[in-house]
Amino acid sequence: MPFDDAARLKPVPIRVVLPADPVLGTPEQEVVARLWKRRQTETGWVYLVGLPSFRDREDGSLEAAEYRVWVRAPEHVRPVDGVDYDQVVTEKLERSPQSVVREVLGERRPSGWVLAKVRDGRGPARSVLHTPDCEEAPAGAPLLDVDRALDAAEHPGTRLCTLCGAAQELTPLLHGFDHITDSAPDNS
């Protein structure tokens, strides 16, 4: 840890929630640890806590030690009554370019594709390839990765849904990008 960080870190007590261990048969427990730092991430807050521990010394004896680990808040920490947490070093998340893009464009659709089997009377079964969030997609259908979706799309009885964008996403991968431009393929 750089000297500047060490000089400004002043730990305060915090309760850390230890998970239950079904193998050992121990219930969830709380221990008092030291809170060193808080950090906001894309997925929420994490706290750097120092848990009391022991360390073996070279002469075979034990000495008190501290094991530092990042834990999720509030799932794994609880405040200690009467402790002021305003002085804890807190790193807030800067707005990332991805969050600005997500704000403008909205959330991305779920990844993958789903295959809907369609029977039109007699004859071979036909299929339609959809994005998972398409209103025409069958509920509970397994997600296909891009390779499996392309394999299904190459089958003559399969069409690509234009309602949800499966056709726009997969056609360039199936046929190349030249068909969507005015340029002719180079046959040299």
PDB file of C-alpha atoms in Angstrom, residues 10-180:
ATOM      1  CA  LYS A  10      -8.035   5.291   9.827  1.00  0.00           C
ATOM      2  CA  PRO A  11      -9.974   2.099  10.417  1.00  0.00           C
ATOM      3  CA  VAL A  12     -13.219   2.039  12.366  1.00  0.00           C
ATOM      4  CA  PRO A  13     -15.058  -0.954  13.841  1.00  0.00           C
ATOM      5  CA  ILE A  14     -17.667  -2.730  11.735  1.00  0.00           C
ATOM      6  CA  ARG A  15     -19.506  -6.036  12.080  1.00  0.00           C
ATOM      7  CA  VAL A  16     -18.709  -8.572   9.358  1.00  0.00           C
ATOM      8  CA  VAL A  17     -21.276 -11.283   8.659  1.00  0.00           C
ATOM      9  CA  LEU A  18     -19.615 -14.664   8.180  1.00  0.00           C
ATOM     10  CA  PRO A  19     -21.680 -17.133   6.146  1.00  0.00           C
ATOM     11  CA  ALA A  20     -23.159 -20.298   7.591  1.00  0.00           C
ATOM     12  CA  ASP A  21     -21.160 -23.443   6.836  1.00  0.00           C
ATOM     13  CA  PRO A  22     -23.407 -26.460   6.284  1.00  0.00           C
ATOM     14  CA  VAL A  23     -20.418 -28.823   6.203  1.00  0.00           C
ATOM     15  CA  LEU A  24     -19.254 -27.765   9.672  1.00  0.00           C
ATOM     16  CA  GLY A  25     -22.803 -27.123  10.838  1.00  0.00           C
ATOM     17  CA  THR A  26     -22.045 -23.553  11.937  1.00  0.00           C
ATOM     18  CA  PRO A  27     -24.701 -20.843  11.667  1.00  0.00           C
ATOM     19  CA  GLU A  28     -24.164 -17.376  10.209  1.00  0.00           C
ATOM     20  CA  GLN A  29     -21.950 -15.393  12.608  1.00  0.00           C
ATOM     21  CA  GLU A  30     -20.920 -11.783  13.119  1.00  0.00           C
ATOM     22  CA  VAL A  31     -17.428 -10.676  14.148  1.00  0.00           C
ATOM     23  CA  VAL A  32     -16.174  -7.176  14.813  1.00  0.00           C
ATOM     24  CA  ALA A  33     -13.504  -6.199  12.300  1.00  0.00           C
ATOM     25  CA  ARG A  34     -11.900  -2.964  11.133  1.00  0.00           C
ATOM     26  CA  LEU A  35     -13.255  -1.065   8.134  1.00  0.00           C
ATOM     27  CA  TRP A  36     -10.375   0.395   6.113  1.00  0.00           C
ATOM     28  CA  LYS A  37     -12.003   1.642   2.931  1.00  0.00           C
ATOM     29  CA  ARG A  38     -15.266   1.707   0.940  1.00  0.00           C
ATOM     30  CA  ARG A  39     -15.470   1.498  -2.843  1.00  0.00           C
ATOM     31  CA  GLN A  40     -18.441   1.893  -5.145  1.00  0.00           C
ATOM     32  CA  THR A  41     -18.377  -0.469  -8.144  1.00  0.00           C
ATOM     33  CA  GLU A  42     -20.637  -1.032 -11.149  1.00  0.00           C
ATOM     34  CA  THR A  43     -22.419  -3.769  -9.171  1.00  0.00           C
ATOM     35  CA  GLY A  44     -22.670  -2.004  -5.793  1.00  0.00           C
ATOM     36  CA  TRP A  45     -20.519  -1.212  -2.763  1.00  0.00           C
ATOM     37  CA  VAL A  46     -17.578  -3.242  -1.433  1.00  0.00           C
ATOM     38  CA  TYR A  47     -15.791  -2.660   1.870  1.00  0.00           C
ATOM     39  CA  LEU A  48     -12.159  -3.447   2.688  1.00  0.00           C
ATOM     40  CA  VAL A  49     -12.305  -5.032   6.120  1.00  0.00           C
ATOM     41  CA  GLY A  50      -9.550  -6.337   8.371  1.00  0.00           C
ATOM     42  CA  LEU A  51     -10.558  -9.523  10.151  1.00  0.00           C
ATOM     43  CA  PRO A  52      -8.702 -10.547  13.292  1.00  0.00           C
ATOM     44  CA  SER A  53      -6.483 -13.560  12.717  1.00  0.00           C
ATOM     45  CA  PHE A  54      -3.254 -15.219  13.805  1.00  0.00           C
ATOM     46  CA  ARG A  55       0.047 -15.754  12.017  1.00  0.00           C
ATOM     47  CA  ASP A  56       2.751 -18.356  12.653  1.00  0.00           C
ATOM     48  CA  ARG A  57       6.121 -16.918  13.564  1.00  0.00           C
ATOM     49  CA  GLU A  58       9.444 -18.478  12.581  1.00  0.00           C
ATOM     50  CA  ASP A  59      10.084 -19.547  16.191  1.00  0.00           C
ATOM     51  CA  GLY A  60       6.840 -21.603  16.188  1.00  0.00           C
ATOM     52  CA  SER A  61       4.786 -19.162  18.251  1.00  0.00           C
ATOM     53  CA  LEU A  62       1.678 -17.270  17.164  1.00  0.00           C
ATOM     54  CA  GLU A  63       1.151 -13.554  16.829  1.00  0.00           C
ATOM     55  CA  ALA A  64      -1.959 -11.485  16.251  1.00  0.00           C
ATOM     56  CA  ALA A  65      -2.534 -10.549  12.615  1.00  0.00           C
ATOM     57  CA  GLU A  66      -5.168  -9.065  10.387  1.00  0.00           C
ATOM     58  CA  TYR A  67      -6.578 -10.612   7.222  1.00  0.00           C
ATOM     59  CA  ARG A  68      -7.848  -7.948   4.816  1.00  0.00           C
ATOM     60  CA  VAL A  69     -10.536  -8.776   2.310  1.00  0.00           C
ATOM     61  CA  TRP A  70     -13.117  -6.944   0.186  1.00  0.00           C
ATOM     62  CA  VAL A  71     -16.718  -7.855   1.081  1.00  0.00           C
ATOM     63  CA  ARG A  72     -20.054  -6.777  -0.404  1.00  0.00           C
ATOM     64  CA  ALA A  73     -22.121  -4.189   1.437  1.00  0.00           C
ATOM     65  CA  PRO A  74     -24.692  -4.332   2.884  1.00  0.00           C
ATOM     66  CA  GLU A  75     -24.896  -8.149   2.542  1.00  0.00           C
ATOM     67  CA  HIS A  76     -21.751  -8.899   4.579  1.00  0.00           C
ATOM     68  CA  VAL A  77     -21.377  -5.896   6.910  1.00  0.00           C
ATOM     69  CA  ARG A  78     -23.406  -4.251   9.663  1.00  0.00           C
ATOM     70  CA  PRO A  79     -22.684  -0.935  11.410  1.00  0.00           C
ATOM     71  CA  VAL A  80     -21.557  -0.821  15.012  1.00  0.00           C
ATOM     72  CA  ASP A  81     -23.806   1.433  17.113  1.00  0.00           C
ATOM     73  CA  GLY A  82     -22.285   4.832  17.840  1.00  0.00           C
ATOM     74  CA  VAL A  83     -19.499   4.624  15.217  1.00  0.00           C
ATOM     75  CA  ASP A  84     -19.108   7.532  12.757  1.00  0.00           C
ATOM     76  CA  TYR A  85     -18.400   6.164   9.268  1.00  0.00           C
ATOM     77  CA  ASP A  86     -18.063   9.597   7.610  1.00  0.00           C
ATOM     78  CA  GLN A  87     -14.269   9.576   8.043  1.00  0.00           C
ATOM     79  CA  VAL A  88     -13.748   6.274   6.183  1.00  0.00           C
ATOM     80  CA  VAL A  89     -11.956   6.657   2.851  1.00  0.00           C
ATOM     81  CA  THR A  90     -14.688   6.339   0.230  1.00  0.00           C
ATOM     82  CA  GLU A  91     -14.061   5.874  -3.488  1.00  0.00           C
ATOM     83  CA  LYS A  92     -17.115   6.754  -5.547  1.00  0.00           C
ATOM     84  CA  LEU A  93     -17.500   5.351  -9.026  1.00  0.00           C
ATOM     85  CA  GLU A  94     -16.813   7.722 -11.879  1.00  0.00           C
ATOM     86  CA  ARG A  95     -19.344   7.624 -14.681  1.00  0.00           C
ATOM     87  CA  SER A  96     -17.922   5.225 -17.206  1.00  0.00           C
ATOM     88  CA  PRO A  97     -18.386   5.596 -20.971  1.00  0.00           C
ATOM     89  CA  GLN A  98     -20.405   2.357 -20.849  1.00  0.00           C
ATOM     90  CA  SER A  99     -22.872   3.845 -18.346  1.00  0.00           C
ATOM     91  CA  VAL A 100     -23.344   6.923 -20.560  1.00  0.00           C
ATOM     92  CA  VAL A 101     -23.928   4.681 -23.596  1.00  0.00           C
ATOM     93  CA  ARG A 102     -26.350   2.517 -21.573  1.00  0.00           C
ATOM     94  CA  GLU A 103     -28.179   5.651 -20.426  1.00  0.00           C
ATOM     95  CA  VAL A 104     -28.592   6.891 -24.020  1.00  0.00           C
ATOM     96  CA  LEU A 105     -29.292   3.567 -25.737  1.00  0.00           C
ATOM     97  CA  GLY A 106     -30.991   1.727 -22.889  1.00  0.00           C
ATOM     98  CA  GLU A 107     -30.197  -1.725 -21.561  1.00  0.00           C
ATOM     99  CA  ARG A 108     -28.785  -4.328 -23.915  1.00  0.00           C
ATOM    100  CA  ARG A 109     -30.986  -7.198 -24.878  1.00  0.00           C
ATOM    101  CA  PRO A 110     -30.173 -10.596 -23.372  1.00  0.00           C
ATOM    102  CA  SER A 111     -27.420 -12.369 -25.305  1.00  0.00           C
ATOM    103  CA  GLY A 112     -28.099 -15.424 -27.432  1.00  0.00           C
ATOM    104  CA  TRP A 113     -30.908 -16.644 -29.643  1.00  0.00           C
ATOM    105  CA  VAL A 114     -33.802 -19.097 -29.296  1.00  0.00           C
ATOM    106  CA  LEU A 115     -35.250 -21.464 -31.869  1.00  0.00           C
ATOM    107  CA  ALA A 116     -39.034 -21.787 -32.218  1.00  0.00           C
ATOM    108  CA  LYS A 117     -40.334 -24.941 -33.932  1.00  0.00           C
ATOM    109  CA  VAL A 118     -43.258 -24.246 -36.268  1.00  0.00           C
ATOM    110  CA  ARG A 119     -45.441 -26.887 -37.961  1.00  0.00           C
ATOM    111  CA  ASP A 120     -47.467 -25.810 -40.980  1.00  0.00           C
ATOM    112  CA  GLY A 121     -49.706 -28.799 -41.614  1.00  0.00           C
ATOM    113  CA  ARG A 122     -47.948 -31.708 -43.257  1.00  0.00           C
ATOM    114  CA  GLY A 123     -44.352 -31.648 -44.308  1.00  0.00           C
ATOM    115  CA  PRO A 124     -41.083 -31.023 -42.557  1.00  0.00           C
ATOM    116  CA  ALA A 125     -40.939 -28.974 -39.396  1.00  0.00           C
ATOM    117  CA  ARG A 126     -39.874 -25.398 -39.878  1.00  0.00           C
ATOM    118  CA  SER A 127     -38.175 -23.112 -37.384  1.00  0.00           C
ATOM    119  CA  VAL A 128     -37.817 -19.428 -36.643  1.00  0.00           C
ATOM    120  CA  LEU A 129     -34.746 -18.014 -34.894  1.00  0.00           C
ATOM    121  CA  HIS A 130     -35.535 -15.198 -32.417  1.00  0.00           C
ATOM    122  CA  THR A 131     -33.701 -13.054 -29.887  1.00  0.00           C
ATOM    123  CA  PRO A 132     -34.584 -14.143 -26.300  1.00  0.00           C
ATOM    124  CA  ASP A 133     -36.629 -11.016 -25.617  1.00  0.00           C
ATOM    125  CA  CYS A 134     -38.736 -11.266 -28.805  1.00  0.00           C
ATOM    126  CA  GLU A 135     -42.453 -11.435 -28.073  1.00  0.00           C
ATOM    127  CA  GLU A 136     -42.678 -14.323 -30.572  1.00  0.00           C
ATOM    128  CA  ALA A 137     -39.920 -16.348 -28.863  1.00  0.00           C
ATOM    129  CA  PRO A 138     -41.071 -19.467 -27.008  1.00  0.00           C
ATOM    130  CA  ALA A 139     -40.889 -19.159 -23.227  1.00  0.00           C
ATOM    131  CA  GLY A 140     -38.306 -21.384 -21.563  1.00  0.00           C
ATOM    132  CA  ALA A 141     -36.520 -22.293 -24.799  1.00  0.00           C
ATOM    133  CA  PRO A 142     -32.787 -22.944 -24.375  1.00  0.00           C
ATOM    134  CA  LEU A 143     -30.431 -20.119 -25.342  1.00  0.00           C
ATOM    135  CA  LEU A 144     -28.210 -20.772 -28.351  1.00  0.00           C
ATOM    136  CA  ASP A 145     -24.771 -19.212 -28.616  1.00  0.00           C
ATOM    137  CA  VAL A 146     -23.733 -17.609 -31.905  1.00  0.00           C
ATOM    138  CA  ASP A 147     -22.228 -20.798 -33.380  1.00  0.00           C
ATOM    139  CA  ARG A 148     -25.321 -22.893 -32.666  1.00  0.00           C
ATOM    140  CA  ALA A 149     -27.597 -20.089 -33.900  1.00  0.00           C
ATOM    141  CA  LEU A 150     -25.629 -19.878 -37.163  1.00  0.00           C
ATOM    142  CA  ASP A 151     -25.818 -23.668 -37.587  1.00  0.00           C
ATOM    143  CA  ALA A 152     -29.600 -23.520 -37.123  1.00  0.00           C
ATOM    144  CA  ALA A 153     -29.897 -20.517 -39.470  1.00  0.00           C
ATOM    145  CA  GLU A 154     -28.134 -22.422 -42.262  1.00  0.00           C
ATOM    146  CA  HIS A 155     -30.845 -25.104 -42.215  1.00  0.00           C
ATOM    147  CA  PRO A 156     -33.197 -24.591 -45.207  1.00  0.00           C
ATOM    148  CA  GLY A 157     -36.304 -24.853 -43.018  1.00  0.00           C
ATOM    149  CA  THR A 158     -35.214 -22.028 -40.710  1.00  0.00           C
ATOM    150  CA  ARG A 159     -36.021 -18.380 -41.180  1.00  0.00           C
ATOM    151  CA  LEU A 160     -34.691 -15.442 -39.137  1.00  0.00           C
ATOM    152  CA  CYS A 161     -37.193 -13.246 -37.319  1.00  0.00           C
ATOM    153  CA  THR A 162     -37.252  -9.678 -38.632  1.00  0.00           C
ATOM    154  CA  LEU A 163     -39.517  -8.446 -35.819  1.00  0.00           C
ATOM    155  CA  CYS A 164     -36.840  -8.764 -33.122  1.00  0.00           C
ATOM    156  CA  GLY A 165     -33.687  -8.155 -35.148  1.00  0.00           C
ATOM    157  CA  ALA A 166     -32.344 -11.714 -35.319  1.00  0.00           C
ATOM    158  CA  ALA A 167     -32.216 -11.375 -39.120  1.00  0.00           C
ATOM    159  CA  GLN A 168     -30.300  -8.083 -38.952  1.00  0.00           C
ATOM    160  CA  GLU A 169     -27.792  -9.524 -36.480  1.00  0.00           C
ATOM    161  CA  LEU A 170     -27.179 -12.939 -38.023  1.00  0.00           C
ATOM    162  CA  THR A 171     -27.452 -12.308 -41.797  1.00  0.00           C
ATOM    163  CA  PRO A 172     -24.073 -10.508 -42.041  1.00  0.00           C
ATOM    164  CA  LEU A 173     -22.451 -13.402 -40.191  1.00  0.00           C
ATOM    165  CA  LEU A 174     -24.070 -15.943 -42.513  1.00  0.00           C
ATOM    166  CA  HIS A 175     -23.512 -14.191 -45.832  1.00  0.00           C
ATOM    167  CA  GLY A 176     -20.747 -11.709 -45.160  1.00  0.00           C
ATOM    168  CA  PHE A 177     -21.066  -7.953 -45.028  1.00  0.00           C
ATOM    169  CA  ASP A 178     -20.841  -7.293 -48.789  1.00  0.00           C
ATOM    170  CA  HIS A 179     -24.548  -7.933 -49.347  1.00  0.00           C
ATOM    171  CA  ILE A 180     -25.466  -4.955 -47.162  1.00  0.00           C
TER     172      ILE A 180
END
